[in-house]
Coordinates of C-alpha atoms and ligand atoms in Angstrom, one line a residue:
M469 CA 0.0 20.1 -1.6
K470 CA 3.6 19.0 -1.1
K471 CA 5.0 19.4 2.4
N472 CA 8.7 19.1 3.5
N473 CA 9.7 17.2 0.4
S474 CA 8.4 14.1 2.0
K475 CA 7.7 10.9 0.0
Y476 CA 4.6 8.7 -0.1
I477 CA 4.2 5.0 -0.9
F478 CA 0.7 3.7 -1.7
V479 CA 0.2 0.0 -1.1
V480 CA -2.9 -1.3 -2.9
G481 CA -4.3 -4.8 -3.4
G482 CA -4.9 -6.5 -6.7
V483 CA -6.6 -9.9 -7.3
M484 CA -7.9 -10.5 -3.8
S485 CA -7.7 -9.3 -0.2
S486 CA -6.4 -11.2 2.8
V487 CA -3.1 -12.1 1.2
G488 CA -1.0 -10.0 3.7
K489 CA -1.1 -6.4 2.4
G490 CA -0.7 -5.2 6.0
V491 CA 2.4 -7.3 6.5
V492 CA 3.8 -5.8 3.2
A493 CA 3.1 -2.2 4.3
S494 CA 4.6 -3.0 7.8
S495 CA 7.6 -4.6 6.2
L496 CA 8.2 -1.5 4.0
G497 CA 8.1 0.6 7.1
N498 CA 10.6 -1.8 8.7
I499 CA 13.1 -1.9 5.9
L500 CA 13.0 1.8 5.1
Q501 CA 13.5 2.5 8.8
G502 CA 16.5 0.2 8.6
K503 CA 17.8 2.3 5.8
G504 CA 17.8 5.3 8.1
Y505 CA 14.4 7.0 7.2
R506 CA 11.7 8.2 9.5
V507 CA 8.5 6.5 8.5
A508 CA 4.8 6.6 9.3
N509 CA 2.2 4.0 8.3
I510 CA -1.4 4.8 7.5
K511 CA -4.3 2.4 7.0
A512 CA -7.2 3.7 4.9
D513 CA -10.3 1.5 5.2
M514 CA -13.1 1.8 2.7
Y515 CA -16.0 1.3 5.1
V516 CA -18.4 4.0 6.1
N517 CA -17.8 3.3 9.8
I518 CA -16.1 6.1 11.6
D519 CA -13.8 3.5 13.3
A520 CA -13.6 -0.2 13.9
G521 CA -15.0 0.0 17.4
T522 CA -18.6 -1.0 16.4
I523 CA -17.7 -3.8 14.1
R524 CA -18.1 -7.5 15.4
P525 CA -14.7 -9.1 16.0
A526 CA -15.8 -12.2 14.2
E527 CA -16.5 -10.0 11.2
H528 CA -13.6 -7.6 11.2
G529 CA -10.8 -9.2 13.3
E530 CA -9.2 -7.6 16.3
V531 CA -9.9 -3.9 17.1
F532 CA -6.5 -2.4 17.7
V533 CA -6.4 0.4 20.2
G534 CA -4.0 3.2 19.6
E535 CA -2.2 5.2 22.2
D536 CA -4.9 8.0 22.0
G537 CA -7.7 5.5 22.2
I538 CA -8.5 5.2 18.5
E539 CA -10.3 1.9 17.8
A540 CA -8.7 0.9 14.6
D541 CA -8.0 -1.9 12.1
Q542 CA -5.7 -4.6 13.2
D543 CA -3.1 -3.5 10.6
L544 CA -2.1 -0.7 12.9
G545 CA -0.9 -3.4 15.3
N546 CA 1.4 -4.8 12.7
Y547 CA 2.7 -1.3 11.9
E548 CA 3.6 -0.8 15.6
R549 CA 5.1 -4.3 15.9
F550 CA 7.2 -3.9 12.7
T551 CA 8.3 -0.3 13.1
G552 CA 8.0 0.5 16.8
Q553 CA 6.2 3.7 15.8
I554 CA 3.2 4.5 18.0
C555 CA -0.1 4.8 16.1
T556 CA -2.8 7.3 16.8
R557 CA -6.0 8.4 15.0
D558 CA -3.8 10.2 12.5
N559 CA -2.7 6.8 11.2
Y560 CA -6.2 5.6 10.4
I561 CA -8.6 6.9 7.8
T562 CA -12.1 5.6 6.9
T563 CA -14.6 6.7 4.3
G564 CA -16.9 7.6 7.2
Q565 CA -14.3 10.0 8.7
V566 CA -13.7 11.6 5.4
Y567 CA -17.4 12.2 4.7
Q568 CA -18.1 13.3 8.3
E569 CA -15.4 16.0 8.0
V570 CA -16.5 17.2 4.6
I571 CA -20.1 17.5 5.7
R572 CA -19.1 19.2 8.9
R573 CA -17.2 21.8 6.9
E574 CA -20.1 22.3 4.5
R575 CA -22.5 22.9 7.5
N576 CA -20.1 25.5 8.7
L577 CA -20.1 27.4 5.4
E578 CA -16.4 26.6 5.0
Y579 CA -16.8 25.9 1.2
G580 CA -17.7 29.5 0.6
G581 CA -21.0 28.9 -1.1
E582 CA -19.6 26.4 -3.6
D583 CA -21.4 23.1 -4.2
V584 CA -19.5 20.3 -2.5
E585 CA -18.7 17.3 -4.8
V586 CA -17.5 13.7 -4.3
Y587 CA -14.9 14.8 -6.8
P588 CA -12.7 16.6 -5.9
D589 CA -13.7 17.3 -2.4
I590 CA -13.6 13.8 -1.1
P591 CA -10.1 12.9 -2.5
K592 CA -8.9 16.3 -1.3
E593 CA -9.9 15.5 2.3
I594 CA -8.2 12.1 2.0
I595 CA -5.0 13.9 0.9
R596 CA -5.4 16.4 3.8
R597 CA -5.5 13.5 6.2
I598 CA -2.5 11.7 4.7
E599 CA -0.5 14.9 4.9
Q600 CA -1.6 15.6 8.4
C601 CA -0.3 12.3 9.5
Q602 CA 3.0 13.0 7.7
Q603 CA 3.3 16.3 9.5
K604 CA 2.4 15.1 13.0
N605 CA 5.0 12.2 12.6
N606 CA 7.5 14.3 10.8
S607 CA 8.0 11.3 8.6
E608 CA 10.3 11.3 5.6
I609 CA 8.4 8.5 4.0
T610 CA 4.7 7.8 4.6
I611 CA 3.3 4.5 3.7
V612 CA -0.4 4.4 2.9
E613 CA -2.2 1.1 2.8
Y614 CA -5.6 0.9 1.1
G615 CA -7.9 -1.8 2.5
G616 CA -9.6 -4.2 0.1
T617 CA -8.7 -4.4 -3.5
I618 CA -8.6 -2.0 -6.5
G619 CA -11.6 -2.4 -8.7
E620 CA -14.0 -2.1 -5.7
Y621 CA -16.5 0.7 -6.1
Q622 CA -15.6 2.4 -2.8
V623 CA -11.9 2.6 -3.3
L624 CA -12.1 5.0 -6.2
P625 CA -11.9 8.3 -4.3
F626 CA -8.8 6.9 -2.5
L627 CA -7.1 5.9 -5.8
E628 CA -8.0 9.3 -7.1
A629 CA -6.2 10.9 -4.1
A630 CA -3.1 8.9 -4.9
R631 CA -3.3 9.9 -8.5
M632 CA -3.7 13.6 -7.7
M633 CA -0.6 13.4 -5.4
K634 CA 1.4 11.5 -7.9
S635 CA 0.5 13.8 -10.8
K636 CA 1.5 16.8 -8.8
N637 CA 4.8 15.4 -7.6
P638 CA 5.6 12.3 -9.7
K639 CA 9.0 11.7 -8.1
D640 CA 7.6 11.8 -4.6
V641 CA 5.0 9.0 -4.9
A642 CA 5.4 5.3 -5.5
V643 CA 2.7 2.7 -6.0
V644 CA 3.2 -0.8 -4.8
M645 CA 0.5 -3.4 -5.8
V646 CA 0.3 -6.6 -3.7
S647 CA -1.0 -9.3 -6.0
Y648 CA -1.7 -13.0 -5.8
L649 CA -0.5 -15.8 -8.0
P650 CA -2.9 -18.6 -7.8
I651 CA -1.8 -22.2 -8.5
P652 CA -4.8 -24.1 -9.8
K653 CA -4.6 -27.7 -8.7
I654 CA -5.3 -29.0 -12.1
L655 CA -2.4 -27.1 -13.6
G656 CA 0.1 -27.1 -10.8
E657 CA 1.7 -23.9 -11.8
Q658 CA 1.4 -20.2 -11.0
K659 CA -0.9 -18.1 -13.1
S660 CA -0.3 -14.4 -13.8
K661 CA -3.5 -13.5 -15.6
P662 CA -5.4 -12.2 -12.5
T663 CA -2.5 -9.9 -11.8
Q664 CA -2.6 -8.6 -15.4
Y665 CA -6.3 -7.8 -15.0
A666 CA -5.6 -6.1 -11.7
I667 CA -3.0 -3.9 -13.4
I668 CA -5.5 -2.9 -16.1
S669 CA -7.9 -1.9 -13.4
L670 CA -5.3 0.2 -11.6
N671 CA -4.3 1.8 -15.0
S672 CA -8.0 2.8 -15.5
A673 CA -7.8 4.8 -12.3
G674 CA -4.8 6.7 -13.8
L675 CA -2.1 4.8 -11.8
S676 CA 0.5 2.3 -12.7
P677 CA 2.4 0.2 -10.2
D678 CA 6.1 0.9 -9.6
F679 CA 6.4 -2.5 -7.8
I680 CA 4.4 -5.7 -7.9
I681 CA 4.6 -7.9 -4.8
C682 CA 3.6 -11.4 -5.9
R683 CA 2.1 -13.3 -3.0
S684 CA 1.9 -17.0 -3.4
E685 CA 2.5 -20.2 -1.5
I686 CA 5.8 -20.6 -3.4
P687 CA 8.4 -18.1 -4.8
A688 CA 7.4 -16.4 -8.1
S689 CA 9.0 -18.2 -11.0
L690 CA 11.4 -16.4 -13.2
S691 CA 9.2 -16.7 -16.2
I692 CA 6.2 -15.3 -14.4
K693 CA 8.3 -12.4 -13.1
R694 CA 9.3 -11.7 -16.7
T695 CA 5.6 -11.8 -18.0
I696 CA 4.5 -9.4 -15.2
S697 CA 7.4 -7.1 -15.8
T698 CA 6.6 -6.9 -19.5
I699 CA 2.9 -6.2 -18.9
C700 CA 3.6 -3.5 -16.3
S701 CA 6.5 -2.0 -18.2
I702 CA 8.7 -2.2 -15.1
P703 CA 12.1 -3.8 -14.7
E704 CA 12.2 -7.4 -13.5
D705 CA 13.8 -6.5 -10.2
R706 CA 10.6 -4.6 -9.3
V707 CA 8.5 -7.7 -9.5
I708 CA 9.0 -9.1 -6.0
S709 CA 8.5 -12.6 -5.0
A710 CA 6.6 -13.0 -1.7
P711 CA 6.1 -16.7 -0.9
D712 CA 4.6 -17.9 2.4
V713 CA 7.2 -17.5 5.2
Y714 CA 8.0 -19.3 8.4
S715 CA 7.0 -16.3 10.5
I716 CA 5.6 -12.9 9.4
Y717 CA 8.8 -11.4 10.8
D718 CA 10.7 -13.0 7.9
A719 CA 8.8 -10.9 5.4
P720 CA 11.0 -7.8 5.7
I721 CA 14.1 -10.0 5.3
N722 CA 12.7 -11.6 2.1
F723 CA 12.0 -8.1 0.7
D724 CA 15.4 -6.8 1.8
D725 CA 17.1 -9.7 0.1
Q726 CA 15.4 -8.7 -3.2
K727 CA 16.6 -5.1 -2.7
L728 CA 13.1 -3.8 -2.5
G729 CA 14.1 -1.1 -0.1
E730 CA 17.0 0.2 -2.2
N731 CA 14.9 0.1 -5.4
L732 CA 12.0 1.9 -3.7
L733 CA 14.3 4.6 -2.5
K734 CA 15.7 4.9 -6.0
V735 CA 12.2 5.4 -7.5
L736 CA 11.7 8.1 -4.9
G737 CA 15.0 9.7 -5.7
L738 CA 16.6 8.8 -2.3
K739 CA 19.6 6.8 -1.2
P740 CA 20.0 4.5 1.8
K741 CA 21.5 6.4 4.8
R742 CA 22.5 3.2 6.4
T743 CA 21.6 -0.5 6.3
D744 CA 20.7 -2.2 9.5
M745 CA 18.5 -5.2 10.0
K746 CA 21.0 -7.1 12.2
E747 CA 18.7 -7.6 15.2
W748 CA 15.7 -8.5 13.0
R749 CA 17.7 -11.1 11.1
A750 CA 19.0 -12.5 14.3
L751 CA 15.5 -12.9 15.7
S752 CA 14.3 -14.6 12.5
K753 CA 17.2 -17.1 12.7
K754 CA 16.6 -17.7 16.4
I755 CA 12.9 -18.5 15.9
K756 CA 13.7 -21.2 13.4
N757 CA 16.1 -23.0 15.7
I758 CA 13.8 -23.2 18.8
K759 CA 12.8 -26.8 19.4
K760 CA 11.1 -26.8 22.8
E761 CA 7.4 -26.2 22.8
V762 CA 5.1 -24.4 25.3
T763 CA 1.4 -25.1 24.8
I764 CA -1.0 -22.2 25.5
G765 CA -4.7 -22.5 25.3
I766 CA -6.8 -19.5 24.4
V767 CA -10.2 -19.9 25.9
G768 CA -12.4 -17.5 23.9
K769 CA -15.4 -17.4 21.8
Y770 CA -14.8 -15.7 18.5
F771 CA -13.7 -18.8 16.7
N772 CA -16.8 -19.4 14.6
F773 CA -15.6 -17.6 11.5
K774 CA -13.0 -17.7 8.7
N775 CA -9.8 -16.8 10.6
A776 CA -9.8 -17.0 14.4
K777 CA -6.2 -15.8 14.4
D778 CA -7.3 -12.4 13.2
T779 CA -9.6 -11.8 16.2
Y780 CA -6.8 -12.3 18.7
I781 CA -3.8 -11.3 16.6
S782 CA -2.1 -9.0 19.2
V783 CA -2.6 -11.6 21.9
I784 CA -1.1 -14.4 19.8
E785 CA 1.8 -12.2 18.6
S786 CA 2.5 -11.2 22.2
V787 CA 2.6 -14.9 23.2
Y788 CA 5.1 -15.5 20.3
H789 CA 7.4 -12.6 21.3
A790 CA 7.6 -13.6 25.0
S791 CA 8.0 -17.3 24.1
W792 CA 10.8 -16.7 21.7
A793 CA 12.6 -14.5 24.3
E794 CA 12.3 -17.5 26.7
G795 CA 13.7 -19.9 24.1
V796 CA 10.4 -21.8 23.6
K797 CA 8.2 -22.3 20.6
P798 CA 4.5 -21.6 21.3
N799 CA 1.9 -24.0 20.3
V800 CA -1.3 -22.0 20.5
L801 CA -4.7 -23.9 20.8
W802 CA -8.1 -22.4 20.3
L803 CA -10.5 -23.6 23.0
D804 CA -14.2 -22.6 22.5
S805 CA -15.5 -21.8 26.0
E806 CA -19.1 -22.8 25.1
K807 CA -18.2 -26.5 25.1
Y808 CA -17.4 -26.4 28.8
E809 CA -20.9 -25.1 29.5
K810 CA -22.3 -28.1 27.7
D811 CA -20.0 -30.6 29.3
A812 CA -17.8 -29.6 32.2
K813 CA -15.9 -32.9 32.0
L814 CA -14.2 -31.4 28.9
L815 CA -12.3 -29.0 31.2
S816 CA -9.9 -31.8 31.9
E817 CA -8.3 -31.1 28.5
L818 CA -6.8 -28.0 30.2
D819 CA -4.6 -30.3 32.3
G820 CA -2.5 -30.8 29.1
L821 CA -1.8 -27.1 28.7
D822 CA 1.2 -25.2 30.1
G823 CA -0.9 -22.0 30.4
I824 CA -4.3 -20.5 29.7
I825 CA -5.3 -17.1 28.4
V826 CA -8.8 -15.7 28.6
P827 CA -8.7 -12.7 26.2
G828 CA -11.1 -9.7 25.7
G829 CA -14.7 -10.1 24.7
F830 CA -18.2 -8.7 24.9
G831 CA -21.6 -10.0 25.7
N832 CA -23.0 -13.0 27.4
R833 CA -22.2 -15.9 25.0
G834 CA -19.5 -18.3 26.2
V835 CA -18.9 -16.4 29.5
E836 CA -20.1 -19.2 31.8
G837 CA -17.6 -21.6 30.1
M838 CA -14.8 -19.1 30.6
I839 CA -15.7 -18.8 34.3
L840 CA -15.5 -22.6 34.6
A841 CA -12.1 -22.6 32.9
A842 CA -10.8 -19.8 35.1
D843 CA -11.8 -21.7 38.3
Y844 CA -10.3 -24.9 36.9
A845 CA -7.0 -23.1 36.3
R846 CA -7.0 -21.7 39.8
R847 CA -7.7 -25.1 41.5
K848 CA -5.3 -27.0 39.3
K849 CA -2.6 -24.3 39.5
I850 CA -2.4 -24.0 35.7
P851 CA -0.9 -20.6 34.8
Y852 CA -3.7 -18.2 33.9
F853 CA -3.5 -14.8 32.2
G854 CA -6.7 -12.8 31.8
L855 CA -6.9 -9.9 29.5
C856 CA -9.7 -7.3 30.0
L857 CA -12.7 -9.6 30.0
G858 CA -10.2 -12.2 31.3
V859 CA -9.7 -10.3 34.6
Q860 CA -13.4 -9.9 35.0
I861 CA -13.9 -13.6 34.5
M862 CA -11.2 -14.4 37.0
T863 CA -12.8 -12.0 39.6
I864 CA -16.3 -13.5 39.1
A865 CA -14.9 -17.1 39.4
Y866 CA -13.1 -16.1 42.6
A867 CA -16.2 -14.4 44.0
R868 CA -18.3 -17.4 43.3
N869 CA -16.0 -20.2 44.4
V870 CA -13.8 -18.6 47.1
L871 CA -16.0 -15.9 48.5
G872 CA -19.1 -18.1 48.1
L873 CA -21.2 -15.5 46.3
K874 CA -23.0 -18.1 44.2
D875 CA -24.5 -16.0 41.5
A876 CA -21.8 -13.3 41.3
N877 CA -21.6 -11.9 37.8
S878 CA -20.9 -8.8 35.7
T879 CA -23.9 -6.5 35.1
E880 CA -22.9 -6.8 31.4
M881 CA -23.9 -10.5 31.5
N882 CA -26.7 -10.3 34.0
A883 CA -28.2 -6.9 34.9
D884 CA -30.1 -8.4 37.8
T885 CA -27.3 -10.4 39.4
P886 CA -27.5 -10.3 43.2
H887 CA -23.7 -9.9 43.4
P888 CA -22.5 -7.5 40.7
V889 CA -18.8 -7.9 41.4
I890 CA -18.2 -6.4 37.9
A891 CA -20.3 -3.4 37.1
T892 CA -20.4 -0.4 34.8
M893 CA -17.9 2.4 35.5
A894 CA -19.7 5.4 36.8
D895 CA -19.2 7.4 33.6
Q896 CA -20.6 4.7 31.5
V897 CA -24.1 4.6 32.9
E898 CA -25.6 7.5 30.9
K899 CA -23.7 6.5 27.7
I900 CA -25.2 3.0 27.8
K901 CA -28.7 4.3 28.6
N902 CA -28.6 6.7 25.6
K903 CA -27.2 4.0 23.3
N904 CA -24.1 6.2 22.8
Y905 CA -21.8 3.3 21.9
G906 CA -19.3 4.8 19.3
A907 CA -15.9 5.5 20.8
T908 CA -17.3 5.9 24.3
M909 CA -15.5 3.1 26.2
R910 CA -12.6 3.8 28.5
L911 CA -10.1 4.0 25.6
G912 CA -6.4 4.6 25.2
V913 CA -3.6 4.9 27.6
Y914 CA -4.1 5.4 31.3
D915 CA -1.6 5.2 34.2
C916 CA -1.5 2.3 36.5
V917 CA 0.2 2.3 39.9
L918 CA 1.7 -1.0 40.9
G919 CA 1.6 -2.5 44.4
E920 CA 4.8 -3.4 46.3
G921 CA 5.7 -7.1 46.5
T922 CA 3.4 -8.2 43.7
I923 CA 4.0 -10.3 40.6
A924 CA 3.0 -7.3 38.5
K925 CA 5.6 -5.0 40.1
A926 CA 8.3 -7.7 39.8
A927 CA 7.5 -8.2 36.1
Y928 CA 7.5 -4.6 35.1
D929 CA 10.2 -3.5 37.6
Q930 CA 8.6 -0.1 37.7
S931 CA 6.2 1.6 40.1
K932 CA 3.9 3.2 37.5
V933 CA 3.1 2.0 34.0
S934 CA 0.8 3.2 31.3
E935 CA -1.3 0.8 29.3
R936 CA -4.1 0.9 26.8
S937 CA -7.7 0.2 27.7
R938 CA -11.0 -0.6 25.9
H939 CA -13.8 -1.5 28.3
R940 CA -17.0 -0.2 30.0
Y941 CA -17.0 -2.4 33.1
E942 CA -14.8 -2.6 36.2
V943 CA -14.4 -4.4 39.5
N944 CA -17.2 -3.0 41.6
P945 CA -15.7 -1.0 44.5
K946 CA -18.3 -2.3 46.9
Y947 CA -16.8 -5.8 46.7
I948 CA -13.1 -4.9 46.8
P949 CA -12.7 -5.3 50.7
D950 CA -14.3 -8.8 50.6
L951 CA -12.4 -9.9 47.6
E952 CA -9.1 -8.8 49.2
K953 CA -9.9 -10.4 52.4
A954 CA -10.5 -13.6 50.5
G955 CA -7.0 -13.4 49.0
L956 CA -7.4 -11.6 45.7
V957 CA -4.6 -9.0 45.4
F958 CA -5.3 -5.9 43.4
S959 CA -1.7 -5.2 42.3
G960 CA -2.4 -2.4 39.9
K961 CA -4.7 0.5 40.4
S962 CA -5.6 3.8 38.7
P963 CA -3.5 6.6 40.4
D964 CA -6.7 7.8 42.2
G965 CA -7.0 4.3 43.6
I966 CA -10.6 3.9 42.3
L967 CA -10.2 1.5 39.4
M968 CA -8.7 -1.9 39.8
E969 CA -6.3 -2.4 36.8
I970 CA -4.6 -5.7 37.8
A971 CA -5.7 -8.6 40.0
E972 CA -3.5 -11.5 41.0
L973 CA -3.2 -14.4 43.4
S974 CA -0.2 -14.5 45.6
L975 CA 2.7 -16.7 44.5
K976 CA 2.2 -18.9 47.6
D977 CA -1.3 -19.8 46.3
H978 CA -0.7 -20.1 42.6
P979 CA 2.3 -20.1 40.2
F980 CA 0.7 -17.4 38.0
C981 CA -2.9 -16.3 38.2
L982 CA -3.1 -12.7 37.0
G983 CA -5.5 -10.5 35.0
T984 CA -5.3 -7.0 33.6
Q985 CA -8.2 -4.7 33.0
F986 CA -6.1 -3.1 30.2
H987 CA -4.7 -4.8 27.1
P988 CA -1.0 -5.4 27.5
E989 CA -1.0 -7.2 24.1
F990 CA -1.1 -3.8 22.3
K991 CA 2.4 -2.9 23.5
S992 CA 4.4 -6.1 22.9
R993 CA 7.1 -6.0 20.2
P994 CA 9.0 -8.9 18.6
L995 CA 12.3 -7.5 20.0
A996 CA 10.8 -6.2 23.2
P997 CA 8.2 -8.6 24.6
H998 CA 5.7 -7.3 27.1
P999 CA 6.9 -7.9 30.7
L1000 CA 3.6 -9.5 31.8
F1001 CA 3.5 -11.8 28.9
S1002 CA 7.1 -12.7 29.7
A1003 CA 6.2 -13.4 33.3
F1004 CA 3.3 -15.6 32.2
I1005 CA 5.4 -17.6 29.7
Q1006 CA 8.1 -18.0 32.4
A1007 CA 5.4 -19.6 34.7
C1008 CA 4.2 -21.8 31.8
V1009 CA 7.7 -23.0 31.0
G1010 CA 8.1 -23.7 34.8
K1011 CA 4.9 -25.9 34.6
A1012 CA 6.2 -27.6 31.4
K1013 CA 9.3 -28.6 33.3
N1014 CA 7.4 -30.1 36.2
Ligands
LIG1582 N1 -16.9 -6.5 27.9 C1 -16.0 -6.0 28.9 C2 -16.1 -4.6 29.2 O1 -16.6 -3.8 28.4 C3 -14.5 -6.4 28.5 C4 -14.1 -5.6 27.4 C5 -12.8 -6.2 26.7 O2 -12.5 -7.4 26.9 N2 -12.2 -5.4 25.9 O3 -15.7 -4.1 30.3

């Protein structure tokens, strides 16, 4: 089972989910990389879905698109942002994938006449996938994050996989439990009992934590660290305090300060090859000293649930990265487009913004409000950045208000529109007709050729770029000549010239009105902002100055 003497770290959740397990797993990747190790991060989700592509954004949060087109959990975005390592389908496991493969093999008589059992065949397939990711990335340390919390029914085969790996090679596997220390209002102090129960539950799966990360609003007190260390039979320095931080990019620094990296390496029988977090620490310091604000409104529709930030996380992070590089602090506002449909006078609130983003989305709801906002931004010369659905909205608004095609629309929103300026790509027609929705969009990286003398070309400073897509609809080729004649510039195209990848207005007409059919937000990094986000923020800062 063991390959290349590589090491594995399992990150599991105790007490409750949504306390930042993904940031912990990403931070581990970051600090171990800083100590000179090649790392890979894996997310294992417990749901039966094959991927995240069919889950409602308001239910699941952002669907992150990997380089190879995998539609994955948003944690893969954090992995990429914290480690710079490109994620593909090898970095993402779901219960659905595991069962699908085991059943496929059974149908092919690959189990040699044996009966196929949940135990051990399911954990074995989980292990095969983890090791496959390790091999493809040639990682020295592979960090595997389990979604949800221990104690959930569906996590058992995954815990068993970790137990099997650890029992075979105890020195090569470490377990990190991310816990939560609640502070009941009535007591005003941190309580460790839920963590203790979580440990018992992990023990009953045959595992014990090597490290406990104590998430809480405030640092873990010394006495609570002592209690937890006694209960877990681990030294106190393996109980890590993880209070809320100013920015998520402070998390690796907080862990490094507590020597989590060194101690993890020690548990795995390794030594740091170097220590380097200079640039990361400099960024963290810089962020805290920025005073000047830039106000960006996100005109979207997936705000009606627990955490709107999760739905647009890569977009928001990209705004942060670019803003910090420009020396400004972003103030991001959520603007529900549906309100503009009910009362167009409310659009005047956009005057107070330095820039507007219309992000990705699906279906009819809220689209008319987005079109109104895009047209308002064009007329009032407010910097506008459209991402995927956002470029379609910009094109529809332009067709309606500049070309005069009154009922122009996307066929996604109105199949009978007299002016389908946005329509299904040719290869999508059959798929939609047959309800073949899973993993059938235009997904993953595609090349895009940039036009001379355009904002896009100046921003990238390259002639050809490759970006990640996730969509079914495109600018309808029939309308391209008229749109161009009316002043819309298609500054990025597929190499065969058929698909319009970027649309923009010329600088003489607008300070920044640009939309991309792809999703640039998936490629922005804290230390390397995406060029188009940088160009957008520069225009916003320009407006803020005027
Ligand atoms: N719904 C649009 C399409 O499928 C836009 C998709 C998106 O924003 N990701 O083309």
